[in-house]
Coordinates of C-alpha atoms in Angstrom, one line a residue:
M1 CA -20.4 25.2 15.9
V2 CA -20.3 27.7 12.7
A3 CA -17.4 27.9 10.6
P4 CA -16.1 31.6 10.1
V5 CA -17.2 33.2 6.8
F6 CA -14.2 35.2 6.3
S7 CA -10.6 35.2 7.1
Q8 CA -9.7 36.2 10.6
T9 CA -6.3 36.4 12.3
I10 CA -5.8 34.9 15.5
S11 CA -3.0 34.8 17.9
V12 CA -1.0 31.7 18.4
P13 CA 0.4 32.1 22.0
D14 CA -2.6 33.5 23.4
N15 CA -5.3 31.1 22.0
F16 CA -3.1 28.2 22.5
A17 CA -2.4 29.1 26.5
R18 CA -6.1 29.8 26.9
L19 CA -7.0 26.5 24.9
V20 CA -4.7 24.2 27.2
A21 CA -5.7 25.8 30.4
Q22 CA -9.5 25.7 29.5
E23 CA -9.7 22.3 27.7
D24 CA -7.0 19.8 28.5
T25 CA -8.8 19.2 32.0
D26 CA -6.7 16.0 32.7
G27 CA -3.6 17.5 31.9
D28 CA -2.2 15.1 29.3
K29 CA -1.3 17.4 26.7
K30 CA -4.1 16.4 24.5
I31 CA -7.7 17.2 23.8
T32 CA -10.0 14.1 24.1
V33 CA -13.3 12.9 25.3
H34 CA -11.8 12.1 28.7
D35 CA -11.5 16.1 29.3
H36 CA -14.5 17.9 30.8
L37 CA -15.1 20.1 27.8
T38 CA -16.7 23.5 27.5
P39 CA -17.4 25.7 24.5
F40 CA -14.3 27.7 23.5
V41 CA -14.0 31.3 22.6
I42 CA -11.4 32.0 19.6
C43 CA -10.1 35.5 19.6
G44 CA -8.4 37.6 17.0
T45 CA -5.2 39.2 17.2
N46 CA -6.7 42.2 19.0
G47 CA -8.5 40.1 21.7
V48 CA -11.9 40.6 20.1
P49 CA -14.1 37.0 20.1
I50 CA -14.2 35.4 16.6
E51 CA -15.7 32.3 17.0
T52 CA -17.1 29.6 19.7
I53 CA -16.2 25.8 19.0
Q54 CA -17.0 22.9 21.4
G55 CA -16.6 19.3 21.0
A56 CA -13.6 16.9 21.4
Y57 CA -12.8 16.9 17.6
P58 CA -13.1 20.5 16.7
L59 CA -11.1 21.3 19.7
S60 CA -8.4 19.0 19.1
L61 CA -8.3 20.2 15.3
L62 CA -7.5 23.7 17.0
L63 CA -5.0 22.7 19.4
Q64 CA -3.1 20.9 16.8
A65 CA -3.1 23.6 14.1
L66 CA -1.8 26.2 17.1
K67 CA 0.8 23.7 18.3
H68 CA 1.9 23.2 14.5
A69 CA 2.2 27.0 14.0
N70 CA 3.8 27.6 17.6
D71 CA 6.5 24.8 16.6
G72 CA 7.2 26.8 13.5
H73 CA 7.6 29.9 15.4
H74 CA 4.4 31.6 13.9
F75 CA 2.7 34.2 16.1
E76 CA -0.2 34.4 14.1
I77 CA -2.4 32.1 11.8
S78 CA -5.8 32.8 9.6
L79 CA -8.6 30.8 11.2
D80 CA -9.9 29.8 7.9
E81 CA -6.4 27.8 7.6
I82 CA -8.3 25.3 9.9
N83 CA -10.8 23.1 8.3
F84 CA -12.9 22.1 11.2
T85 CA -15.7 20.2 9.1
E86 CA -13.2 17.9 7.6
P87 CA -14.2 14.5 8.3
V88 CA -11.8 12.5 10.5
V89 CA -11.4 9.8 7.8
D90 CA -10.4 12.1 5.2
R91 CA -8.1 13.9 7.8
T92 CA -6.8 10.6 8.7
H93 CA -5.8 9.6 5.1
R94 CA -4.5 13.1 4.2
L95 CA -2.2 12.9 7.1
I96 CA -1.0 9.6 6.6
K97 CA -0.3 10.1 2.7
K98 CA 1.3 13.6 3.1
Y99 CA 2.9 13.7 6.3
Y100 CA 3.4 10.3 8.4
W101 CA 5.0 8.4 5.5
D102 CA 7.6 10.9 5.4
A103 CA 7.8 11.6 9.3
L104 CA 8.5 7.8 9.6
T105 CA 11.4 7.9 6.7
R106 CA 14.8 7.4 7.7
Q107 CA 18.2 7.3 5.8
I108 CA 21.5 6.1 7.2
D109 CA 24.1 8.6 5.7
A110 CA 26.4 11.3 7.3
D111 CA 23.4 13.9 7.1
H112 CA 20.9 11.8 9.1
L113 CA 22.9 9.9 11.9
D114 CA 21.1 11.7 14.7
R115 CA 17.8 10.6 13.8
V116 CA 18.8 6.9 13.3
V117 CA 21.4 6.1 15.6
P118 CA 19.6 6.9 18.9
D119 CA 17.9 3.8 20.7
P120 CA 15.5 4.1 23.3
K121 CA 15.5 0.1 24.0
T122 CA 19.1 0.1 25.1
D123 CA 21.6 2.2 27.3
S124 CA 25.0 2.8 26.3
K125 CA 27.7 5.5 26.7
D126 CA 28.4 6.2 23.0
D127 CA 26.3 5.4 20.1
Y128 CA 27.6 2.6 17.6
L129 CA 27.2 2.3 14.0
Y130 CA 28.1 -1.2 12.6
V131 CA 29.3 -1.4 8.6
P132 CA 29.7 -4.5 6.9
A133 CA 33.4 -5.3 6.1
A134 CA 32.5 -6.7 3.2
D135 CA 30.7 -3.6 1.6
T136 CA 33.8 -1.8 0.9
N137 CA 32.0 1.3 -0.5
A138 CA 30.1 1.7 2.7
V139 CA 33.5 1.3 4.5
R140 CA 35.0 3.9 2.7
Y141 CA 32.0 6.4 3.0
F142 CA 31.6 5.9 6.8
K143 CA 35.3 5.8 7.5
S144 CA 36.3 8.7 5.0
P145 CA 38.2 11.5 7.1
G146 CA 36.6 14.2 4.9
E147 CA 33.2 12.9 5.6
T148 CA 31.6 14.5 8.6
M149 CA 28.9 12.4 10.8
D150 CA 26.2 14.7 11.9
A151 CA 26.1 13.0 15.3
S152 CA 25.6 15.0 18.5
R153 CA 26.9 12.1 20.6
P154 CA 30.5 10.4 20.2
L155 CA 29.7 7.8 17.4
K156 CA 31.8 4.8 17.0
I157 CA 32.1 3.2 13.6
V158 CA 32.8 -0.4 14.0
L159 CA 33.5 -2.9 11.1
L160 CA 31.5 -6.1 11.2
P161 CA 32.5 -9.4 10.0
S162 CA 31.1 -11.7 7.5
P163 CA 27.9 -13.6 8.3
D164 CA 29.6 -16.8 9.1
K165 CA 31.2 -14.9 12.0
I166 CA 28.3 -13.6 13.4
T167 CA 27.4 -16.3 16.2
G168 CA 25.3 -16.3 19.1
A169 CA 28.4 -15.8 21.3
F170 CA 29.9 -12.9 19.0
V171 CA 26.4 -10.9 19.3
R172 CA 26.3 -11.4 23.1
S173 CA 29.8 -10.0 23.5
L174 CA 28.6 -6.7 22.1
D175 CA 26.6 -6.3 25.4
G176 CA 27.2 -2.7 26.3
A177 CA 28.2 -1.7 22.8
H178 CA 25.0 -2.7 20.6
G179 CA 24.2 -0.4 17.6
L180 CA 22.6 0.3 14.4
L181 CA 23.3 -1.7 11.4
S182 CA 24.1 0.1 8.2
L183 CA 22.1 -0.2 5.2
A184 CA 22.3 0.4 1.5
L185 CA 23.8 3.7 0.1
A186 CA 23.0 5.1 -3.4
T187 CA 25.2 7.9 -5.5
N188 CA 23.0 10.4 -7.4
A189 CA 23.8 12.1 -10.8
A190 CA 26.0 14.6 -9.0
G191 CA 28.0 12.2 -7.4
K192 CA 26.5 12.5 -3.6
I193 CA 26.3 9.5 -1.5
S194 CA 23.1 9.3 0.5
G195 CA 21.4 6.3 2.5
V196 CA 18.6 4.6 0.6
P197 CA 15.4 5.6 2.4
Y198 CA 13.3 3.2 4.4
V199 CA 10.3 3.6 6.8
V200 CA 10.2 2.4 10.3
P201 CA 7.1 1.6 12.5
G202 CA 7.9 4.6 15.0
G203 CA 8.2 5.4 18.6
R204 CA 10.6 3.3 20.3
F205 CA 10.9 1.1 16.8
N206 CA 13.5 3.3 15.0
E207 CA 14.6 0.6 12.8
L208 CA 13.7 -1.4 9.7
Y209 CA 11.9 -4.0 10.7
C210 CA 11.4 -7.4 9.0
W211 CA 7.8 -8.3 9.0
D212 CA 6.4 -4.6 9.5
S213 CA 8.0 -3.7 6.1
Y214 CA 5.7 -5.8 4.1
F215 CA 2.5 -4.1 5.6
I216 CA 4.1 -0.6 5.3
T217 CA 5.1 -1.6 1.5
L218 CA 1.6 -2.0 0.9
G219 CA 0.4 1.4 2.5
L220 CA 3.2 3.1 0.4
L221 CA 2.0 1.7 -2.9
Q222 CA -1.5 2.3 -2.1
D223 CA -0.7 5.9 -1.6
G224 CA 1.8 6.2 -4.7
R225 CA 4.8 6.3 -2.7
R226 CA 7.0 3.8 -5.3
D227 CA 9.8 5.3 -4.3
L228 CA 9.9 4.5 -0.4
A229 CA 8.4 1.0 -1.2
R230 CA 11.4 0.2 -3.6
G231 CA 13.9 1.5 -0.9
M232 CA 12.4 -0.8 1.5
A233 CA 12.9 -3.7 -0.8
D234 CA 16.5 -2.7 -1.5
N235 CA 17.2 -2.5 1.9
L236 CA 16.0 -5.7 2.9
L237 CA 17.9 -7.5 -0.1
Y238 CA 21.2 -5.6 1.1
E239 CA 20.6 -7.2 4.6
I240 CA 20.5 -10.7 3.1
K241 CA 23.6 -10.1 1.3
F242 CA 25.6 -8.5 3.9
Y243 CA 24.2 -9.9 7.1
G244 CA 23.2 -13.3 5.9
K245 CA 19.6 -12.7 6.4
I246 CA 17.2 -10.1 7.2
P247 CA 17.5 -9.5 10.8
N248 CA 14.4 -8.9 13.1
A249 CA 15.5 -5.4 12.6
N250 CA 19.0 -3.6 11.9
R251 CA 20.2 -3.3 15.2
T252 CA 23.1 -5.6 16.3
Y253 CA 21.2 -7.4 19.0
Y254 CA 18.9 -8.7 16.3
L255 CA 21.3 -10.4 14.3
T256 CA 20.6 -13.8 15.6
R257 CA 16.9 -14.0 14.4
S258 CA 14.7 -13.1 11.6
Q259 CA 11.1 -12.6 11.4
P260 CA 8.1 -13.8 9.5
P261 CA 9.5 -14.0 5.8
F262 CA 7.4 -11.8 3.5
L263 CA 10.2 -10.9 1.0
T264 CA 8.8 -12.4 -2.1
S265 CA 5.5 -10.5 -1.5
I266 CA 7.5 -7.2 -1.1
I267 CA 9.4 -8.0 -4.3
R268 CA 6.1 -8.9 -6.1
A269 CA 4.5 -5.8 -5.0
V270 CA 7.4 -3.4 -6.0
Y271 CA 8.0 -5.3 -9.2
E272 CA 4.3 -5.1 -10.5
S273 CA 3.9 -1.8 -9.2
G274 CA 6.6 -0.6 -12.0
A275 CA 9.0 0.4 -9.4
A276 CA 11.8 -2.0 -10.8
D277 CA 12.8 -3.6 -14.2
K278 CA 13.3 -7.3 -14.9
N279 CA 16.8 -7.1 -14.1
W280 CA 16.2 -6.1 -10.7
L281 CA 13.6 -8.8 -10.3
A282 CA 16.1 -11.5 -11.3
S283 CA 18.8 -10.1 -8.9
A284 CA 15.9 -9.9 -6.1
L285 CA 14.9 -13.5 -6.6
K286 CA 18.5 -15.0 -6.6
T287 CA 18.9 -13.1 -3.1
V288 CA 15.7 -14.4 -1.8
M289 CA 16.8 -18.0 -2.7
D290 CA 20.0 -17.7 -0.9
E291 CA 18.2 -16.7 2.2
Y292 CA 15.5 -19.4 1.7
Q293 CA 18.4 -22.0 1.5
H294 CA 20.6 -21.0 4.3
I295 CA 18.3 -19.3 6.7
W296 CA 14.7 -20.9 6.5
M297 CA 16.0 -24.5 5.3
S298 CA 18.7 -24.6 8.0
S299 CA 19.2 -27.4 10.4
N300 CA 17.9 -25.5 12.9
R301 CA 14.7 -24.4 11.4
V302 CA 13.9 -27.6 9.7
V303 CA 11.7 -30.4 11.3
H304 CA 11.4 -33.7 9.9
L305 CA 8.4 -35.4 11.0
G306 CA 7.8 -38.9 9.5
Q307 CA 7.6 -38.5 5.5
Y308 CA 6.9 -34.7 6.1
T309 CA 9.1 -31.8 6.7
L310 CA 8.0 -28.3 7.8
N311 CA 9.6 -25.4 9.5
R312 CA 10.0 -23.6 12.9
Y313 CA 10.9 -20.5 14.3
Y314 CA 14.6 -20.3 16.1
D315 CA 17.1 -17.8 17.2
S316 CA 20.7 -18.9 17.3
G317 CA 21.4 -16.5 20.3
D318 CA 21.3 -17.6 23.8
G319 CA 20.3 -15.9 27.3
P320 CA 17.9 -12.7 27.6
C321 CA 17.1 -10.7 24.6
P322 CA 19.3 -7.3 25.2
E323 CA 16.2 -5.1 23.7
V324 CA 13.6 -6.6 26.3
Q325 CA 13.0 -3.7 28.7
T326 CA 14.4 -3.8 32.1
G327 CA 12.1 -5.7 34.5
A328 CA 10.3 -7.3 31.8
Y329 CA 11.5 -10.7 32.5
D330 CA 11.2 -10.4 36.0
D331 CA 7.9 -12.1 36.6
Q332 CA 9.0 -15.1 34.3
I333 CA 12.1 -16.0 35.9
E334 CA 10.8 -15.7 39.4
P335 CA 10.7 -19.3 40.0
W336 CA 14.3 -19.8 39.1
L337 CA 15.2 -16.6 41.3
A338 CA 13.3 -18.2 44.2
Q339 CA 15.0 -21.6 43.8
A340 CA 18.3 -19.8 44.0
N341 CA 17.6 -17.6 47.0
S342 CA 16.0 -20.2 48.8
Q343 CA 18.9 -23.0 48.1
A344 CA 21.8 -20.7 48.8
G345 CA 20.2 -18.5 51.7
L346 CA 20.4 -15.4 49.1
S347 CA 18.4 -12.4 48.6
L348 CA 19.2 -11.5 45.4
T349 CA 17.2 -9.1 43.1
P350 CA 15.7 -10.1 39.5
F351 CA 18.7 -7.8 38.2
R352 CA 21.4 -9.1 40.0
F353 CA 20.5 -12.6 39.5
M354 CA 20.3 -12.1 35.6
N355 CA 23.4 -10.6 35.6
E356 CA 25.3 -13.3 37.7
Y357 CA 23.6 -16.0 35.5
L358 CA 24.3 -14.3 32.0
Y359 CA 28.1 -13.2 32.8
C360 CA 29.1 -15.4 35.7
G361 CA 27.5 -18.7 34.8
D362 CA 25.7 -19.1 37.8
F363 CA 22.5 -20.9 38.5
S364 CA 22.8 -22.6 35.1
N365 CA 21.8 -25.9 36.6
L366 CA 18.6 -24.8 38.2
T367 CA 15.5 -26.3 36.7
V368 CA 12.0 -25.4 36.9
N369 CA 9.3 -28.1 35.6
G370 CA 12.3 -29.6 34.0
T371 CA 13.4 -26.3 32.2
T372 CA 16.9 -24.5 32.8
L373 CA 17.1 -20.8 32.2
A374 CA 19.1 -21.5 29.0
E375 CA 16.1 -23.3 27.5
F376 CA 13.6 -20.7 28.8
F377 CA 15.5 -18.1 26.9
K378 CA 15.8 -20.4 23.8
Q379 CA 12.1 -20.7 23.6
D380 CA 11.6 -16.9 24.1
R381 CA 13.9 -16.0 21.5
A382 CA 12.1 -18.4 19.1
M383 CA 8.6 -16.5 20.1
R384 CA 10.2 -13.3 19.3
E385 CA 11.1 -14.5 15.7
S386 CA 7.6 -15.3 15.2
G387 CA 6.9 -11.5 15.6
H388 CA 4.2 -12.6 18.3
D389 CA 6.0 -11.5 21.4
T390 CA 4.0 -12.3 23.6
T391 CA 1.4 -15.0 23.3
H392 CA 0.1 -17.8 25.2
R393 CA -0.3 -19.7 21.7
F394 CA 2.9 -21.5 22.4
D395 CA 2.8 -22.1 26.0
D396 CA 6.4 -20.6 26.1
R397 CA 7.6 -23.3 23.9
A398 CA 7.6 -21.4 20.6
A399 CA 10.6 -23.7 19.3
D400 CA 8.8 -26.7 19.7
F401 CA 6.3 -26.1 17.1
V402 CA 6.0 -25.9 13.5
T403 CA 3.7 -23.2 13.0
V404 CA 1.0 -22.3 10.3
D405 CA 2.1 -18.6 9.8
L406 CA 5.7 -19.9 9.0
N407 CA 4.9 -22.6 6.9
S408 CA 2.1 -20.5 5.0
L409 CA 4.7 -17.9 4.4
L410 CA 7.1 -20.1 3.2
Y411 CA 4.5 -21.6 0.9
K412 CA 3.7 -18.2 -0.5
C413 CA 7.5 -17.7 -0.8
E414 CA 7.9 -21.3 -2.8
M415 CA 4.8 -20.2 -5.2
D416 CA 5.8 -16.6 -5.8
L417 CA 9.1 -18.1 -7.0
A418 CA 7.6 -20.6 -9.4
E419 CA 5.0 -18.2 -10.7
V420 CA 7.6 -15.4 -11.4
I421 CA 10.0 -17.6 -12.9
E422 CA 7.6 -19.3 -15.2
T423 CA 5.7 -15.9 -16.2
E424 CA 8.7 -13.3 -16.5
F425 CA 11.7 -16.0 -17.2
G426 CA 10.0 -18.5 -19.1
G427 CA 10.2 -21.2 -16.2
I428 CA 14.1 -20.9 -15.8
L429 CA 15.9 -18.0 -14.1
P430 CA 19.0 -16.9 -15.7
G431 CA 22.3 -17.1 -13.9
V432 CA 21.2 -19.9 -11.4
K433 CA 22.6 -23.4 -11.4
G434 CA 20.9 -26.5 -11.0
S435 CA 17.1 -27.3 -10.1
L436 CA 16.9 -23.9 -8.1
A437 CA 16.6 -22.0 -11.4
E438 CA 13.4 -24.0 -12.5
A439 CA 9.9 -23.3 -11.8
S440 CA 9.1 -26.6 -11.4
Y441 CA 11.2 -27.0 -8.7
W442 CA 9.5 -24.5 -6.6
R443 CA 6.2 -25.9 -7.4
R444 CA 7.3 -29.2 -6.0
Q445 CA 8.6 -27.6 -2.9
A446 CA 5.3 -25.8 -2.2
R447 CA 3.0 -28.9 -3.1
Q448 CA 5.0 -31.0 -0.5
R449 CA 4.6 -28.3 2.1
K450 CA 0.9 -28.2 1.5
E451 CA 0.8 -32.1 1.8
A452 CA 2.6 -31.8 5.1
M453 CA 0.3 -28.9 6.4
M454 CA -2.7 -30.7 5.4
A455 CA -1.7 -33.7 7.3
L456 CA -0.5 -32.0 10.4
M457 CA -2.0 -28.9 10.6
W458 CA -5.5 -29.3 9.2
D459 CA -8.2 -30.2 11.9
D460 CA -11.1 -31.5 9.7
R461 CA -13.2 -31.7 12.9
R462 CA -12.9 -27.9 13.7
G463 CA -12.5 -26.7 10.2
F464 CA -9.2 -24.5 11.0
F465 CA -5.8 -24.7 10.9
F466 CA -3.5 -25.0 13.9
D467 CA 0.1 -25.5 14.9
C468 CA 1.7 -28.6 15.1
D469 CA 3.8 -29.4 18.6
F470 CA 6.3 -31.8 17.4
I471 CA 8.0 -32.5 20.5
R472 CA 4.6 -34.0 22.1
Q473 CA 3.6 -35.0 18.6
K474 CA 0.3 -33.6 18.7
R475 CA -1.6 -30.7 17.0
S476 CA -2.4 -27.6 19.0
S477 CA -5.9 -26.5 20.0
Y478 CA -4.9 -23.0 20.4
I479 CA -7.3 -20.7 17.8
S480 CA -5.3 -18.1 16.5
A481 CA -5.6 -15.5 13.7
T482 CA -2.5 -16.9 12.2
G483 CA -5.0 -19.8 11.3
L484 CA -6.0 -17.7 8.5
Y485 CA -2.7 -17.3 6.8
P486 CA -3.1 -20.4 4.4
L487 CA -6.1 -18.3 2.9
W488 CA -3.9 -15.3 2.2
A489 CA -1.1 -17.7 0.9
E490 CA -3.7 -19.3 -1.3
L491 CA -2.8 -22.7 0.1
L492 CA -6.2 -24.1 -0.8
D493 CA -7.1 -24.7 -4.4
T494 CA -10.2 -22.9 -5.5
N495 CA -10.7 -25.3 -8.3
D496 CA -11.0 -27.9 -5.7
V497 CA -14.5 -28.5 -4.1
A498 CA -13.0 -30.3 -0.9
D499 CA -10.6 -27.1 -0.8
R500 CA -13.5 -24.4 -1.4
Q501 CA -15.4 -26.2 1.3
R502 CA -12.5 -26.2 3.7
A503 CA -11.8 -22.3 3.0
G504 CA -15.5 -21.6 3.8
R505 CA -15.5 -23.6 7.1
M506 CA -12.1 -21.5 8.1
V507 CA -14.2 -18.5 7.5
S508 CA -17.1 -19.8 9.6
C509 CA -14.6 -20.4 12.3
A510 CA -13.1 -17.3 12.3
Q511 CA -16.4 -15.4 12.4
E512 CA -17.6 -17.3 15.1
K513 CA -14.3 -17.4 17.5
L514 CA -12.2 -14.3 16.2
E515 CA -14.3 -11.7 14.8
Q516 CA -15.2 -9.0 17.4
Y517 CA -16.9 -5.6 17.4
A518 CA -13.6 -3.7 16.3
G519 CA -12.1 -6.4 14.1
L520 CA -10.3 -9.7 14.2
A521 CA -8.7 -10.6 17.6
A522 CA -5.1 -12.1 17.6
S523 CA -6.8 -15.2 19.6
A524 CA -9.9 -16.8 20.7
E525 CA -11.2 -16.0 24.2
E526 CA -11.8 -19.6 24.9
S527 CA -8.0 -20.2 24.0
V528 CA -6.5 -17.8 26.3
A529 CA -8.8 -19.0 29.3
A530 CA -7.6 -22.3 28.6
A531 CA -4.0 -21.4 28.8
R532 CA -1.6 -22.7 31.3
T533 CA -1.0 -19.4 32.9
H534 CA -3.5 -16.1 32.8
D535 CA -1.3 -13.2 32.5
Q536 CA -2.3 -10.8 29.7
R537 CA -0.4 -11.0 26.5
Q538 CA -0.5 -8.4 23.6
W539 CA -0.8 -10.9 20.7
D540 CA -3.9 -12.5 22.3
Y541 CA -7.5 -12.1 22.8
P542 CA -8.7 -9.1 23.4
Y543 CA -6.2 -7.2 21.3
G544 CA -6.0 -6.8 17.6
W545 CA -3.1 -6.1 15.2
A546 CA -2.9 -4.5 11.7
P547 CA -1.0 -7.4 10.2
H548 CA -3.6 -10.1 11.0
Q549 CA -6.5 -7.7 9.7
M550 CA -4.6 -7.1 6.4
L551 CA -3.9 -10.8 5.8
A552 CA -7.4 -11.6 6.6
W553 CA -8.9 -9.3 4.3
Q554 CA -6.8 -10.8 1.4
G555 CA -7.1 -14.2 2.3
L556 CA -11.1 -13.7 2.4
K557 CA -11.0 -11.9 -1.1
N558 CA -9.0 -14.9 -2.5
Y559 CA -11.7 -17.4 -2.0
G560 CA -14.8 -14.9 -3.1
Y561 CA -15.6 -13.7 0.6
D562 CA -15.7 -10.0 -0.7
T563 CA -18.6 -9.3 1.9
E564 CA -17.0 -10.8 4.8
A565 CA -13.6 -9.1 4.2
A566 CA -15.2 -5.7 3.7
Q567 CA -17.2 -6.2 7.0
L568 CA -14.1 -7.0 8.8
A569 CA -12.1 -4.3 7.1
Y570 CA -15.0 -1.6 8.3
R571 CA -14.6 -2.8 11.9
W572 CA -10.8 -2.0 12.0
L573 CA -11.1 1.3 9.9
Y574 CA -14.2 2.4 11.9
T575 CA -12.0 1.8 15.0
I576 CA -9.0 3.7 14.2
A577 CA -11.4 6.7 12.9
K578 CA -13.1 6.9 16.0
N579 CA -10.3 6.7 18.4
A580 CA -8.7 9.4 15.9
H581 CA -11.8 11.6 16.2
D582 CA -12.2 11.0 19.8
Y583 CA -8.6 11.1 21.0
D584 CA -6.6 14.0 19.2
G585 CA -5.7 12.2 16.3
V586 CA -4.2 8.9 17.8
I587 CA -3.1 6.1 15.8
P588 CA -1.5 3.2 17.6
E589 CA 0.2 0.0 17.0
K590 CA -2.7 -2.4 18.4
Y591 CA -6.3 -1.8 19.8
N592 CA -8.5 -3.7 22.0
V593 CA -10.9 -5.1 19.6
V594 CA -13.8 -6.1 22.0
T595 CA -14.2 -2.3 23.3
G596 CA -12.8 -0.6 20.3
S597 CA -10.2 1.4 22.6
H598 CA -6.7 2.1 21.7
E599 CA -6.3 2.4 25.8
V600 CA -4.1 -0.8 25.9
F601 CA -1.6 -1.0 28.1
V602 CA -0.8 -4.5 28.4
E603 CA 3.2 -5.8 28.7
Y604 CA 5.0 -3.0 26.9
G605 CA 2.1 -0.3 26.4
N606 CA 0.8 0.9 23.2
V607 CA 3.4 2.6 21.0
G608 CA 1.7 5.3 19.2
T609 CA -0.2 6.9 22.1
K610 CA 2.7 8.9 23.9
F611 CA 2.8 12.7 22.2
D612 CA 2.1 15.8 23.2
Y613 CA -0.7 17.9 21.5
L614 CA 0.0 16.6 18.0
T615 CA 0.5 13.0 16.9
P616 CA 3.8 13.5 14.6
E617 CA 3.6 9.9 12.8
G618 CA 1.1 7.4 13.8
F619 CA 2.2 3.7 13.8
G620 CA 3.7 2.2 10.6
W621 CA 1.4 -0.6 9.8
T622 CA -1.6 0.7 11.6
D623 CA -1.1 3.7 8.9
A624 CA -1.0 1.2 6.0
S625 CA -3.9 -0.8 7.3
F626 CA -5.9 2.3 7.2
E627 CA -4.9 3.3 3.7
V628 CA -5.0 -0.3 2.1
G629 CA -8.4 -1.2 4.2
M630 CA -10.3 1.5 2.2
S631 CA -10.2 -0.2 -1.0
F632 CA -11.7 -3.2 0.5
L633 CA -15.0 -1.1 1.1
S634 CA -17.6 -0.1 -1.2
A635 CA -18.7 3.5 -2.0
K636 CA -21.6 3.0 0.5
E637 CA -19.4 1.8 3.2
L638 CA -16.9 4.4 2.7
A639 CA -19.9 6.8 3.2
N640 CA -20.9 5.1 6.4
L641 CA -17.3 5.2 7.4
Q642 CA -17.1 9.1 6.9
E643 CA -20.2 9.5 9.3
L644 CA -18.5 7.3 11.5
K645 CA -21.7 5.0 11.8
P646 CA -20.6 2.0 14.2
P647 CA -20.2 -1.3 12.8
D648 CA -23.6 -3.7 13.1

């Protein structure tokens, strides 16, 4: 292909129609390497041929440019507006930085409700917006007769009670009427009220998610979007104040659980970027302490193991999760369903069985391997709080484990509080009573947690960290990428020879068991093979996810393994760039890291792969991993990435 040497105007409708008819041979509304591609002649507005291009990447660039122009009702464009020679790495970075962050940005206010209220995960006759009754300013704003809510469907605004009234039974009572939870509002100099902006993951995940927010924040800060990073933090802090926790995401059905706690890391990143002052920092730390005490150190999540205390994931709700897609539980509940049909001579469908169990109280006495449906769903909900839904790692018993990831995160939280109080406030946080104000208290908490983790989770024979099954009183043998979290949290002391050796053994174990052609697998192949059941689950081998990659890179760097971190980052970034190059710019939530493919349809599919002609936003934490990952590469590695040189 030869780029045009002077400006030529081309017809959008004509070239678009011919391009789709000729090159999109599989009819998926994309141009990819799966199509039977032939050279395409671009014609000017007078029908005269101007240029001939070929290959999936140039053809997809033309397709996207024509689609964008067509959507904007432009009938003609200049051909030299399309940079056919732009490397896919530069293009991907440019699109994320200039367009995708804004495309993923949401606000909850009168002007933006049509974009934030719809929820593809649930069906309801009306749309609902839930506003905390305690937030009098928000109640006044959303209930104001003079405020016109910009919503295309009937919108019901409901006041939500205080956090102590939001029980599992209360949330279950909302079935059929679940809705969006309002977030923070801000007033500008002119007196206009608007929602504080935040970034969503994308696709069917059109909410502010708990742990996604950390990785998205890192990407935003990498791209200089301090405004959005600050908005993310402010909205998360708002949730703790008015909902008692950072819910899994801001929908009512998520109110009974949280997700992996990254808030202190978000606060530090925002503050250190210069996006907030010390008064904001002090207030934020107090809010973090409140969530730490009332959520993570609550009796439901604290486990005492002899002289040690550690934490587990837990959801205070009961029964199936309302947001889970219809039919997703069918295979798992089949043993109970078969038993019910056999004993009572029934022929219930899974849907009917679930409804009779949930709303009529039927079949609650049935057990499969000693487990009732109530116990099964309790475990399922705990797994979903872990963010790893689903995985064989817990053998469907997530609530029975104190986990490496959660306790590493809480260690990091404790150390963050200790270090920030010490460096920014002279060792005592103003306005806080008792020992919680003291940096020494938080260091002591962290030290005790490390002692417990080393005693119960460190496997000296295998040189890796493993979850601990406190019910069966044994350490798991399941090799997971979460075993690297202690490196990210800096649990091991770099000044201690034994700890440095442990870090080296962890790196070696991860390279042998988890590192694949396209990045870090969520778990080891041997662990999946040894699982009790063998259905494929998306948070297991052979799949890889952005959060595991990003935490691993930083963890390796923390202990001087910069070369290894760069090697892992290169594998992942190459995978993103190669798929974007060959598949019309696609950036999904996960990849098969063994094959390097985005064509992953395990469990819930692959969010970010479904679009027509033009990918509008990528996927939040994958976008972030691309932006952050480039900072781990040398100039030579970046040059190799530009040329799409495959990993060694």
